Amino acid sequence: AQSVTQLGSHVSVSEGALVLLRCNYSSSVPPYLFWYVQYPNQGLQLLLKYTTGATLVKGINGFEAEFKKSETSFHLTKPSAHMSDAAEYFCAVSEWDYKLSFGAGTTVTVRA
Amino acid sequence: DADVTQTPRNRITKTGKRIMLECSQTKGHDRMYWYRQDPGLGLRLIYYSFDVKDINKGEISDGYSVSRQAQAKFSLSLESAIPNQTALYFCATSDSVAGEQETQYFGPGTRLLVL
């Protein structure tokens, strides 16, 4: 069975600074990996996903993530934070059974 | 219009009451899911359905039941609500087309308070 660990339940960054959200997973098979974002009072929106192929994945709103099999990681980054990036971010994994297992989430606040 | 809709968006009920949360989708997807979100726990899968005749339990199905009335509709019921079912509930859908099966699309959520 798969599991997901997100390091840090809260991250605070200054506007214009690097955003780095950490995600580690455990899986018995090569997984599908996802990052979702949840803005206040909204549902989850897909930021990006890794299925196969290139390990550096680019998503919406300037975010990207890199799949590192040897480290079982899928960390999310954005070079320059914007106030609109304030939200909760969820890492998720699927083992080809089309069910998602989610991490606990990381709340990002952006300081002006 | 939203592709995945949930009704109601907010609900307050009392312990022991039966309630139903409804989900409808216009994406034409075969697969539908119900999750609950609790602070610090992320989202956990309650039930899922890969087509109209297919219903499967997720990791936390106790106290819940579901009905897949049509391809586009998937309802979640709490037969006798209890306070620890207070949570934010999400419906999601995914396609069965190869290459798209793994991506889930979420509704806006239903916030449920059980007193």
JSON list of C-alpha atoms in Angstrom, two decimals:
[
{"chain": "A", "resi": 1, "resn": "ALA", "atom": "CA", "xyz": [0.00, 0.00, 0.00]},
{"chain": "A", "resi": 2, "resn": "GLN", "atom": "CA", "xyz": [1.15, 3.49, -0.74]},
{"chain": "A", "resi": 3, "resn": "SER", "atom": "CA", "xyz": [1.59, 6.36, 1.69]},
{"chain": "A", "resi": 4, "resn": "VAL", "atom": "CA", "xyz": [2.57, 10.00, 1.45]},
{"chain": "A", "resi": 5, "resn": "THR", "atom": "CA", "xyz": [4.48, 12.22, 3.88]},
{"chain": "A", "resi": 6, "resn": "GLN", "atom": "CA", "xyz": [4.52, 15.98, 3.50]},
{"chain": "A", "resi": 7, "resn": "LEU", "atom": "CA", "xyz": [7.23, 17.61, 5.59]},
{"chain": "A", "resi": 8, "resn": "GLY", "atom": "CA", "xyz": [5.95, 20.73, 7.29]},
{"chain": "A", "resi": 9, "resn": "SER", "atom": "CA", "xyz": [2.29, 21.47, 7.83]},
{"chain": "A", "resi": 10, "resn": "HIS", "atom": "CA", "xyz": [2.89, 25.21, 7.45]},
{"chain": "A", "resi": 11, "resn": "VAL", "atom": "CA", "xyz": [5.34, 27.12, 5.29]},
{"chain": "A", "resi": 12, "resn": "SER", "atom": "CA", "xyz": [5.73, 30.89, 5.31]},
{"chain": "A", "resi": 13, "resn": "VAL", "atom": "CA", "xyz": [7.62, 32.65, 2.51]},
{"chain": "A", "resi": 14, "resn": "SER", "atom": "CA", "xyz": [8.21, 36.22, 1.47]},
{"chain": "A", "resi": 15, "resn": "GLU", "atom": "CA", "xyz": [6.77, 37.46, -1.78]},
{"chain": "A", "resi": 16, "resn": "GLY", "atom": "CA", "xyz": [9.36, 36.83, -4.49]},
{"chain": "A", "resi": 17, "resn": "ALA", "atom": "CA", "xyz": [11.13, 34.09, -2.54]},
{"chain": "A", "resi": 18, "resn": "LEU", "atom": "CA", "xyz": [11.49, 30.44, -3.47]},
{"chain": "A", "resi": 19, "resn": "VAL", "atom": "CA", "xyz": [8.63, 28.13, -2.55]},
{"chain": "A", "resi": 20, "resn": "LEU", "atom": "CA", "xyz": [9.71, 24.57, -1.69]},
{"chain": "A", "resi": 21, "resn": "LEU", "atom": "CA", "xyz": [7.19, 21.99, -0.50]},
{"chain": "A", "resi": 22, "resn": "ARG", "atom": "CA", "xyz": [8.50, 18.53, 0.33]},
{"chain": "A", "resi": 23, "resn": "CYS", "atom": "CA", "xyz": [6.78, 15.24, -0.42]},
{"chain": "A", "resi": 24, "resn": "ASN", "atom": "CA", "xyz": [8.05, 11.72, 0.13]},
{"chain": "A", "resi": 25, "resn": "TYR", "atom": "CA", "xyz": [6.12, 8.60, -0.73]},
{"chain": "A", "resi": 26, "resn": "SER", "atom": "CA", "xyz": [6.25, 4.88, -0.29]},
{"chain": "A", "resi": 27, "resn": "SER", "atom": "CA", "xyz": [5.01, 2.58, -3.00]},
{"chain": "A", "resi": 28, "resn": "SER", "atom": "CA", "xyz": [5.49, -1.03, -4.01]},
{"chain": "A", "resi": 29, "resn": "VAL", "atom": "CA", "xyz": [5.30, -0.19, -7.72]},
{"chain": "A", "resi": 30, "resn": "PRO", "atom": "CA", "xyz": [6.32, 2.80, -9.84]},
{"chain": "A", "resi": 31, "resn": "PRO", "atom": "CA", "xyz": [3.71, 5.33, -8.80]},
{"chain": "A", "resi": 32, "resn": "TYR", "atom": "CA", "xyz": [1.75, 8.11, -10.36]},
{"chain": "A", "resi": 33, "resn": "LEU", "atom": "CA", "xyz": [2.40, 11.31, -8.39]},
{"chain": "A", "resi": 34, "resn": "PHE", "atom": "CA", "xyz": [0.33, 14.46, -8.09]},
{"chain": "A", "resi": 35, "resn": "TRP", "atom": "CA", "xyz": [0.26, 17.88, -6.53]},
{"chain": "A", "resi": 36, "resn": "TYR", "atom": "CA", "xyz": [-3.11, 19.52, -5.91]},
{"chain": "A", "resi": 37, "resn": "VAL", "atom": "CA", "xyz": [-3.82, 23.02, -4.59]},
{"chain": "A", "resi": 38, "resn": "GLN", "atom": "CA", "xyz": [-6.81, 24.08, -2.50]},
{"chain": "A", "resi": 39, "resn": "TYR", "atom": "CA", "xyz": [-7.64, 27.77, -2.30]},
{"chain": "A", "resi": 40, "resn": "PRO", "atom": "CA", "xyz": [-9.82, 28.93, 0.60]},
{"chain": "A", "resi": 41, "resn": "ASN", "atom": "CA", "xyz": [-13.39, 27.64, 0.37]},
{"chain": "A", "resi": 42, "resn": "GLN", "atom": "CA", "xyz": [-12.72, 25.82, -2.88]},
{"chain": "A", "resi": 43, "resn": "GLY", "atom": "CA", "xyz": [-12.19, 22.27, -4.09]},
{"chain": "A", "resi": 44, "resn": "LEU", "atom": "CA", "xyz": [-8.87, 20.78, -5.12]},
{"chain": "A", "resi": 45, "resn": "GLN", "atom": "CA", "xyz": [-7.27, 21.79, -8.40]},
{"chain": "A", "resi": 46, "resn": "LEU", "atom": "CA", "xyz": [-4.58, 19.77, -10.15]},
{"chain": "A", "resi": 47, "resn": "LEU", "atom": "CA", "xyz": [-1.24, 21.60, -10.26]},
{"chain": "A", "resi": 48, "resn": "LEU", "atom": "CA", "xyz": [0.81, 18.92, -11.99]},
{"chain": "A", "resi": 49, "resn": "LYS", "atom": "CA", "xyz": [1.29, 15.18, -12.26]},
{"chain": "A", "resi": 50, "resn": "TYR", "atom": "CA", "xyz": [3.99, 12.63, -13.03]},
{"chain": "A", "resi": 51, "resn": "THR", "atom": "CA", "xyz": [3.05, 9.39, -14.75]},
{"chain": "A", "resi": 52, "resn": "THR", "atom": "CA", "xyz": [5.97, 8.31, -16.94]},
{"chain": "A", "resi": 53, "resn": "GLY", "atom": "CA", "xyz": [8.75, 9.92, -18.95]},
{"chain": "A", "resi": 54, "resn": "ALA", "atom": "CA", "xyz": [10.49, 13.15, -18.02]},
{"chain": "A", "resi": 55, "resn": "THR", "atom": "CA", "xyz": [11.09, 13.37, -14.30]},
{"chain": "A", "resi": 56, "resn": "LEU", "atom": "CA", "xyz": [10.87, 17.17, -14.16]},
{"chain": "A", "resi": 57, "resn": "VAL", "atom": "CA", "xyz": [7.23, 18.10, -14.50]},
{"chain": "A", "resi": 58, "resn": "LYS", "atom": "CA", "xyz": [5.94, 21.60, -15.12]},
{"chain": "A", "resi": 59, "resn": "GLY", "atom": "CA", "xyz": [2.51, 22.63, -13.96]},
{"chain": "A", "resi": 60, "resn": "ILE", "atom": "CA", "xyz": [0.25, 25.61, -13.82]},
{"chain": "A", "resi": 61, "resn": "ASN", "atom": "CA", "xyz": [1.03, 28.96, -12.18]},
{"chain": "A", "resi": 62, "resn": "GLY", "atom": "CA", "xyz": [4.81, 28.52, -12.52]},
{"chain": "A", "resi": 63, "resn": "PHE", "atom": "CA", "xyz": [5.10, 25.43, -10.31]},
{"chain": "A", "resi": 64, "resn": "GLU", "atom": "CA", "xyz": [7.24, 22.42, -11.09]},
{"chain": "A", "resi": 65, "resn": "ALA", "atom": "CA", "xyz": [8.16, 19.16, -9.39]},
{"chain": "A", "resi": 66, "resn": "GLU", "atom": "CA", "xyz": [10.87, 16.57, -9.86]},
{"chain": "A", "resi": 67, "resn": "PHE", "atom": "CA", "xyz": [10.38, 12.84, -9.43]},
{"chain": "A", "resi": 68, "resn": "LYS", "atom": "CA", "xyz": [13.44, 11.29, -7.77]},
{"chain": "A", "resi": 69, "resn": "LYS", "atom": "CA", "xyz": [13.02, 7.55, -7.59]},
{"chain": "A", "resi": 70, "resn": "SER", "atom": "CA", "xyz": [16.18, 6.98, -5.54]},
{"chain": "A", "resi": 71, "resn": "GLU", "atom": "CA", "xyz": [14.93, 9.41, -2.88]},
{"chain": "A", "resi": 72, "resn": "THR", "atom": "CA", "xyz": [11.24, 8.46, -3.23]},
{"chain": "A", "resi": 73, "resn": "SER", "atom": "CA", "xyz": [10.51, 12.17, -3.42]},
{"chain": "A", "resi": 74, "resn": "PHE", "atom": "CA", "xyz": [8.36, 14.52, -5.46]},
{"chain": "A", "resi": 75, "resn": "HIS", "atom": "CA", "xyz": [9.10, 18.01, -4.13]},
{"chain": "A", "resi": 76, "resn": "LEU", "atom": "CA", "xyz": [7.20, 21.02, -5.45]},
{"chain": "A", "resi": 77, "resn": "THR", "atom": "CA", "xyz": [8.94, 24.32, -6.21]},
{"chain": "A", "resi": 78, "resn": "LYS", "atom": "CA", "xyz": [8.21, 27.76, -7.53]},
{"chain": "A", "resi": 79, "resn": "PRO", "atom": "CA", "xyz": [11.09, 30.21, -8.03]},
{"chain": "A", "resi": 80, "resn": "SER", "atom": "CA", "xyz": [9.23, 33.35, -6.97]},
{"chain": "A", "resi": 81, "resn": "ALA", "atom": "CA", "xyz": [6.22, 33.34, -4.66]},
{"chain": "A", "resi": 82, "resn": "HIS", "atom": "CA", "xyz": [3.21, 35.52, -5.36]},
{"chain": "A", "resi": 83, "resn": "MET", "atom": "CA", "xyz": [0.53, 36.55, -2.91]},
{"chain": "A", "resi": 84, "resn": "SER", "atom": "CA", "xyz": [-1.96, 34.47, -4.90]},
{"chain": "A", "resi": 85, "resn": "ASP", "atom": "CA", "xyz": [0.03, 31.32, -4.05]},
{"chain": "A", "resi": 86, "resn": "ALA", "atom": "CA", "xyz": [-1.35, 31.36, -0.50]},
{"chain": "A", "resi": 87, "resn": "ALA", "atom": "CA", "xyz": [-3.27, 28.09, -0.27]},
{"chain": "A", "resi": 88, "resn": "GLU", "atom": "CA", "xyz": [-3.07, 24.53, 0.97]},
{"chain": "A", "resi": 89, "resn": "TYR", "atom": "CA", "xyz": [-1.09, 22.08, -1.13]},
{"chain": "A", "resi": 90, "resn": "PHE", "atom": "CA", "xyz": [-1.55, 18.33, -1.21]},
{"chain": "A", "resi": 91, "resn": "CYS", "atom": "CA", "xyz": [0.77, 15.66, -2.54]},
{"chain": "A", "resi": 92, "resn": "ALA", "atom": "CA", "xyz": [-0.90, 12.42, -3.65]},
{"chain": "A", "resi": 93, "resn": "VAL", "atom": "CA", "xyz": [0.15, 9.02, -4.99]},
{"chain": "A", "resi": 94, "resn": "SER", "atom": "CA", "xyz": [-1.62, 6.35, -7.01]},
{"chain": "A", "resi": 95, "resn": "GLU", "atom": "CA", "xyz": [-0.42, 2.80, -7.64]},
{"chain": "A", "resi": 96, "resn": "TRP", "atom": "CA", "xyz": [-2.14, 2.36, -11.02]},
{"chain": "A", "resi": 97, "resn": "ASP", "atom": "CA", "xyz": [-5.41, 1.44, -9.28]},
{"chain": "A", "resi": 98, "resn": "TYR", "atom": "CA", "xyz": [-6.82, 4.93, -9.90]},
{"chain": "A", "resi": 99, "resn": "LYS", "atom": "CA", "xyz": [-7.29, 5.60, -6.19]},
{"chain": "A", "resi": 100, "resn": "LEU", "atom": "CA", "xyz": [-5.40, 8.45, -4.64]},
{"chain": "A", "resi": 101, "resn": "SER", "atom": "CA", "xyz": [-3.65, 8.49, -1.27]},
{"chain": "A", "resi": 102, "resn": "PHE", "atom": "CA", "xyz": [-3.08, 12.02, -0.01]},
{"chain": "A", "resi": 103, "resn": "GLY", "atom": "CA", "xyz": [-0.57, 13.60, 2.29]},
{"chain": "A", "resi": 104, "resn": "ALA", "atom": "CA", "xyz": [-1.74, 15.68, 5.23]},
{"chain": "A", "resi": 105, "resn": "GLY", "atom": "CA", "xyz": [-1.27, 18.93, 3.34]},
{"chain": "A", "resi": 106, "resn": "THR", "atom": "CA", "xyz": [0.98, 21.99, 3.65]},
{"chain": "A", "resi": 107, "resn": "THR", "atom": "CA", "xyz": [-0.47, 25.45, 4.15]},
{"chain": "A", "resi": 108, "resn": "VAL", "atom": "CA", "xyz": [1.50, 28.20, 2.44]},
{"chain": "A", "resi": 109, "resn": "THR", "atom": "CA", "xyz": [1.34, 31.79, 3.59]},
{"chain": "A", "resi": 110, "resn": "VAL", "atom": "CA", "xyz": [3.02, 34.56, 1.61]},
{"chain": "A", "resi": 111, "resn": "ARG", "atom": "CA", "xyz": [4.35, 37.64, 3.40]},
{"chain": "A", "resi": 112, "resn": "ALA", "atom": "CA", "xyz": [4.34, 40.96, 1.62]},
{"chain": "B", "resi": 1, "resn": "ASP", "atom": "CA", "xyz": [-20.93, 26.10, -15.18]},
{"chain": "B", "resi": 2, "resn": "ALA", "atom": "CA", "xyz": [-18.91, 23.84, -12.91]},
{"chain": "B", "resi": 3, "resn": "ASP", "atom": "CA", "xyz": [-18.14, 20.34, -14.21]},
{"chain": "B", "resi": 4, "resn": "VAL", "atom": "CA", "xyz": [-18.55, 18.70, -10.78]},
{"chain": "B", "resi": 5, "resn": "THR", "atom": "CA", "xyz": [-21.25, 20.05, -8.49]},
{"chain": "B", "resi": 6, "resn": "GLN", "atom": "CA", "xyz": [-22.11, 19.14, -4.93]},
{"chain": "B", "resi": 7, "resn": "THR", "atom": "CA", "xyz": [-25.27, 19.83, -2.97]},
{"chain": "B", "resi": 8, "resn": "PRO", "atom": "CA", "xyz": [-25.70, 21.10, -0.38]},
{"chain": "B", "resi": 9, "resn": "ARG", "atom": "CA", "xyz": [-22.57, 23.23, 0.07]},
{"chain": "B", "resi": 10, "resn": "ASN", "atom": "CA", "xyz": [-23.14, 23.50, 3.80]},
{"chain": "B", "resi": 11, "resn": "ARG", "atom": "CA", "xyz": [-25.25, 21.39, 6.13]},
{"chain": "B", "resi": 12, "resn": "ILE", "atom": "CA", "xyz": [-25.89, 21.34, 9.86]},
{"chain": "B", "resi": 13, "resn": "THR", "atom": "CA", "xyz": [-27.59, 18.26, 11.27]},
{"chain": "B", "resi": 14, "resn": "LYS", "atom": "CA", "xyz": [-28.15, 16.54, 14.58]},
{"chain": "B", "resi": 15, "resn": "THR", "atom": "CA", "xyz": [-26.79, 13.27, 15.90]},
{"chain": "B", "resi": 16, "resn": "GLY", "atom": "CA", "xyz": [-28.84, 10.32, 14.69]},
{"chain": "B", "resi": 17, "resn": "LYS", "atom": "CA", "xyz": [-30.27, 12.02, 11.62]},
{"chain": "B", "resi": 18, "resn": "ARG", "atom": "CA", "xyz": [-29.99, 10.52, 8.15]},
{"chain": "B", "resi": 19, "resn": "ILE", "atom": "CA", "xyz": [-28.56, 12.85, 5.54]},
{"chain": "B", "resi": 20, "resn": "MET", "atom": "CA", "xyz": [-27.59, 12.60, 1.91]},
{"chain": "B", "resi": 21, "resn": "LEU", "atom": "CA", "xyz": [-24.91, 14.49, 0.05]},
{"chain": "B", "resi": 22, "resn": "GLU", "atom": "CA", "xyz": [-25.25, 14.62, -3.71]},
{"chain": "B", "resi": 23, "resn": "CYS", "atom": "CA", "xyz": [-22.72, 14.89, -6.50]},
{"chain": "B", "resi": 24, "resn": "SER", "atom": "CA", "xyz": [-23.38, 15.48, -10.19]},
{"chain": "B", "resi": 25, "resn": "GLN", "atom": "CA", "xyz": [-20.93, 15.77, -13.05]},
{"chain": "B", "resi": 26, "resn": "THR", "atom": "CA", "xyz": [-21.11, 16.90, -16.65]},
{"chain": "B", "resi": 27, "resn": "LYS", "atom": "CA", "xyz": [-17.63, 15.65, -17.61]},
{"chain": "B", "resi": 28, "resn": "GLY", "atom": "CA", "xyz": [-18.92, 12.34, -18.94]},
{"chain": "B", "resi": 29, "resn": "HIS", "atom": "CA", "xyz": [-16.56, 10.42, -16.67]},
{"chain": "B", "resi": 30, "resn": "ASP", "atom": "CA", "xyz": [-17.24, 6.84, -15.64]},
{"chain": "B", "resi": 31, "resn": "ARG", "atom": "CA", "xyz": [-15.43, 6.96, -12.32]},
{"chain": "B", "resi": 32, "resn": "MET", "atom": "CA", "xyz": [-16.59, 8.79, -9.23]},
{"chain": "B", "resi": 33, "resn": "TYR", "atom": "CA", "xyz": [-15.23, 9.07, -5.69]},
{"chain": "B", "resi": 34, "resn": "TRP", "atom": "CA", "xyz": [-16.19, 10.38, -2.25]},
{"chain": "B", "resi": 35, "resn": "TYR", "atom": "CA", "xyz": [-13.55, 11.72, 0.14]},
{"chain": "B", "resi": 36, "resn": "ARG", "atom": "CA", "xyz": [-13.62, 13.43, 3.51]},
{"chain": "B", "resi": 37, "resn": "GLN", "atom": "CA", "xyz": [-11.11, 16.05, 4.56]},
{"chain": "B", "resi": 38, "resn": "ASP", "atom": "CA", "xyz": [-10.12, 16.60, 8.17]},
{"chain": "B", "resi": 39, "resn": "PRO", "atom": "CA", "xyz": [-7.51, 19.13, 9.35]},
{"chain": "B", "resi": 40, "resn": "GLY", "atom": "CA", "xyz": [-4.07, 17.55, 9.53]},
{"chain": "B", "resi": 41, "resn": "LEU", "atom": "CA", "xyz": [-5.21, 14.32, 7.88]},
{"chain": "B", "resi": 42, "resn": "GLY", "atom": "CA", "xyz": [-5.54, 15.28, 4.24]},
{"chain": "B", "resi": 43, "resn": "LEU", "atom": "CA", "xyz": [-8.24, 13.57, 2.21]},
{"chain": "B", "resi": 44, "resn": "ARG", "atom": "CA", "xyz": [-9.35, 10.01, 2.87]},
{"chain": "B", "resi": 45, "resn": "LEU", "atom": "CA", "xyz": [-11.32, 7.83, 0.46]},
{"chain": "B", "resi": 46, "resn": "ILE", "atom": "CA", "xyz": [-14.79, 6.75, 1.61]},
{"chain": "B", "resi": 47, "resn": "TYR", "atom": "CA", "xyz": [-16.26, 5.00, -1.45]},
{"chain": "B", "resi": 48, "resn": "TYR", "atom": "CA", "xyz": [-15.59, 4.84, -5.15]},
{"chain": "B", "resi": 49, "resn": "SER", "atom": "CA", "xyz": [-17.41, 3.64, -8.26]},
{"chain": "B", "resi": 50, "resn": "PHE", "atom": "CA", "xyz": [-15.85, 2.79, -11.62]},
{"chain": "B", "resi": 51, "resn": "ASP", "atom": "CA", "xyz": [-19.20, 2.51, -13.39]},
{"chain": "B", "resi": 52, "resn": "VAL", "atom": "CA", "xyz": [-22.91, 2.47, -12.62]},
{"chain": "B", "resi": 53, "resn": "LYS", "atom": "CA", "xyz": [-22.91, -1.16, -11.47]},
{"chain": "B", "resi": 54, "resn": "ASP", "atom": "CA", "xyz": [-19.66, -0.96, -9.53]},
{"chain": "B", "resi": 55, "resn": "ILE", "atom": "CA", "xyz": [-19.39, 0.21, -5.89]},
{"chain": "B", "resi": 56, "resn": "ASN", "atom": "CA", "xyz": [-16.29, -0.23, -3.75]},
{"chain": "B", "resi": 57, "resn": "LYS", "atom": "CA", "xyz": [-15.39, 0.62, -0.17]},
{"chain": "B", "resi": 58, "resn": "GLY", "atom": "CA", "xyz": [-12.50, 2.94, 0.50]},
{"chain": "B", "resi": 59, "resn": "GLU", "atom": "CA", "xyz": [-10.37, 3.17, 3.62]},
{"chain": "B", "resi": 60, "resn": "ILE", "atom": "CA", "xyz": [-13.05, 4.73, 5.88]},
{"chain": "B", "resi": 61, "resn": "SER", "atom": "CA", "xyz": [-16.46, 3.43, 4.72]},
{"chain": "B", "resi": 62, "resn": "ASP", "atom": "CA", "xyz": [-17.94, 2.57, 8.13]},
{"chain": "B", "resi": 63, "resn": "GLY", "atom": "CA", "xyz": [-21.01, 4.68, 8.86]},
{"chain": "B", "resi": 64, "resn": "TYR", "atom": "CA", "xyz": [-21.47, 5.66, 5.21]},
{"chain": "B", "resi": 65, "resn": "SER", "atom": "CA", "xyz": [-23.28, 4.26, 2.19]},
{"chain": "B", "resi": 66, "resn": "VAL", "atom": "CA", "xyz": [-23.44, 5.34, -1.44]},
{"chain": "B", "resi": 67, "resn": "SER", "atom": "CA", "xyz": [-25.71, 5.11, -4.46]},
{"chain": "B", "resi": 68, "resn": "ARG", "atom": "CA", "xyz": [-24.72, 5.48, -8.10]},
{"chain": "B", "resi": 69, "resn": "GLN", "atom": "CA", "xyz": [-28.01, 6.49, -9.66]},
{"chain": "B", "resi": 70, "resn": "ALA", "atom": "CA", "xyz": [-26.58, 7.20, -13.09]},
{"chain": "B", "resi": 71, "resn": "GLN", "atom": "CA", "xyz": [-23.25, 7.78, -14.75]},
{"chain": "B", "resi": 72, "resn": "ALA", "atom": "CA", "xyz": [-23.46, 11.42, -13.74]},
{"chain": "B", "resi": 73, "resn": "LYS", "atom": "CA", "xyz": [-24.74, 11.06, -10.18]},
{"chain": "B", "resi": 74, "resn": "PHE", "atom": "CA", "xyz": [-23.13, 9.61, -7.05]},
{"chain": "B", "resi": 75, "resn": "SER", "atom": "CA", "xyz": [-24.71, 10.17, -3.63]},
{"chain": "B", "resi": 76, "resn": "LEU", "atom": "CA", "xyz": [-23.22, 9.69, -0.18]},
{"chain": "B", "resi": 77, "resn": "SER", "atom": "CA", "xyz": [-25.48, 8.91, 2.78]},
{"chain": "B", "resi": 78, "resn": "LEU", "atom": "CA", "xyz": [-24.88, 9.02, 6.50]},
{"chain": "B", "resi": 79, "resn": "GLU", "atom": "CA", "xyz": [-27.50, 6.65, 7.89]},
{"chain": "B", "resi": 80, "resn": "SER", "atom": "CA", "xyz": [-27.22, 7.91, 11.46]},
{"chain": "B", "resi": 81, "resn": "ALA", "atom": "CA", "xyz": [-24.94, 10.91, 11.71]},
{"chain": "B", "resi": 82, "resn": "ILE", "atom": "CA", "xyz": [-22.48, 11.23, 14.58]},
{"chain": "B", "resi": 83, "resn": "PRO", "atom": "CA", "xyz": [-20.33, 14.22, 15.61]},
{"chain": "B", "resi": 84, "resn": "ASN", "atom": "CA", "xyz": [-17.05, 12.70, 14.40]},
{"chain": "B", "resi": 85, "resn": "GLN", "atom": "CA", "xyz": [-18.48, 12.73, 10.88]},
{"chain": "B", "resi": 86, "resn": "THR", "atom": "CA", "xyz": [-18.18, 16.51, 10.98]},
{"chain": "B", "resi": 87, "resn": "ALA", "atom": "CA", "xyz": [-15.85, 17.21, 8.06]},
{"chain": "B", "resi": 88, "resn": "LEU", "atom": "CA", "xyz": [-15.50, 18.64, 4.58]},
{"chain": "B", "resi": 89, "resn": "TYR", "atom": "CA", "xyz": [-16.68, 16.14, 1.96]},
{"chain": "B", "resi": 90, "resn": "PHE", "atom": "CA", "xyz": [-15.47, 16.10, -1.62]},
{"chain": "B", "resi": 91, "resn": "CYS", "atom": "CA", "xyz": [-16.72, 14.32, -4.69]},
{"chain": "B", "resi": 92, "resn": "ALA", "atom": "CA", "xyz": [-14.29, 13.63, -7.54]},
{"chain": "B", "resi": 93, "resn": "THR", "atom": "CA", "xyz": [-14.44, 12.11, -11.01]},
{"chain": "B", "resi": 94, "resn": "SER", "atom": "CA", "xyz": [-11.97, 10.57, -13.43]},
{"chain": "B", "resi": 95, "resn": "ASP", "atom": "CA", "xyz": [-12.09, 9.31, -16.97]},
{"chain": "B", "resi": 96, "resn": "SER", "atom": "CA", "xyz": [-11.62, 5.70, -18.06]},
{"chain": "B", "resi": 97, "resn": "VAL", "atom": "CA", "xyz": [-9.72, 6.66, -21.20]},
{"chain": "B", "resi": 98, "resn": "ALA", "atom": "CA", "xyz": [-6.14, 5.41, -21.26]},
{"chain": "B", "resi": 99, "resn": "GLY", "atom": "CA", "xyz": [-3.77, 8.21, -20.38]},
{"chain": "B", "resi": 100, "resn": "GLU", "atom": "CA", "xyz": [-6.43, 10.11, -18.49]},
{"chain": "B", "resi": 101, "resn": "GLN", "atom": "CA", "xyz": [-7.51, 7.55, -15.93]},
{"chain": "B", "resi": 102, "resn": "GLU", "atom": "CA", "xyz": [-5.21, 8.71, -13.19]},
{"chain": "B", "resi": 103, "resn": "THR", "atom": "CA", "xyz": [-6.33, 12.34, -12.94]},
{"chain": "B", "resi": 104, "resn": "GLN", "atom": "CA", "xyz": [-9.19, 13.17, -10.62]},
{"chain": "B", "resi": 105, "resn": "TYR", "atom": "CA", "xyz": [-11.32, 16.32, -10.80]},
{"chain": "B", "resi": 106, "resn": "PHE", "atom": "CA", "xyz": [-12.88, 17.62, -7.61]},
{"chain": "B", "resi": 107, "resn": "GLY", "atom": "CA", "xyz": [-16.12, 19.33, -6.74]},
{"chain": "B", "resi": 108, "resn": "PRO", "atom": "CA", "xyz": [-16.26, 22.40, -4.46]},
{"chain": "B", "resi": 109, "resn": "GLY", "atom": "CA", "xyz": [-17.00, 20.39, -1.32]},
{"chain": "B", "resi": 110, "resn": "THR", "atom": "CA", "xyz": [-19.80, 20.07, 1.24]},
{"chain": "B", "resi": 111, "resn": "ARG", "atom": "CA", "xyz": [-19.12, 21.30, 4.75]},
{"chain": "B", "resi": 112, "resn": "LEU", "atom": "CA", "xyz": [-21.02, 19.12, 7.23]},
{"chain": "B", "resi": 113, "resn": "LEU", "atom": "CA", "xyz": [-21.49, 19.84, 10.92]},
{"chain": "B", "resi": 114, "resn": "VAL", "atom": "CA", "xyz": [-23.06, 17.17, 13.12]},
{"chain": "B", "resi": 115, "resn": "LEU", "atom": "CA", "xyz": [-24.23, 18.47, 16.48]}
]
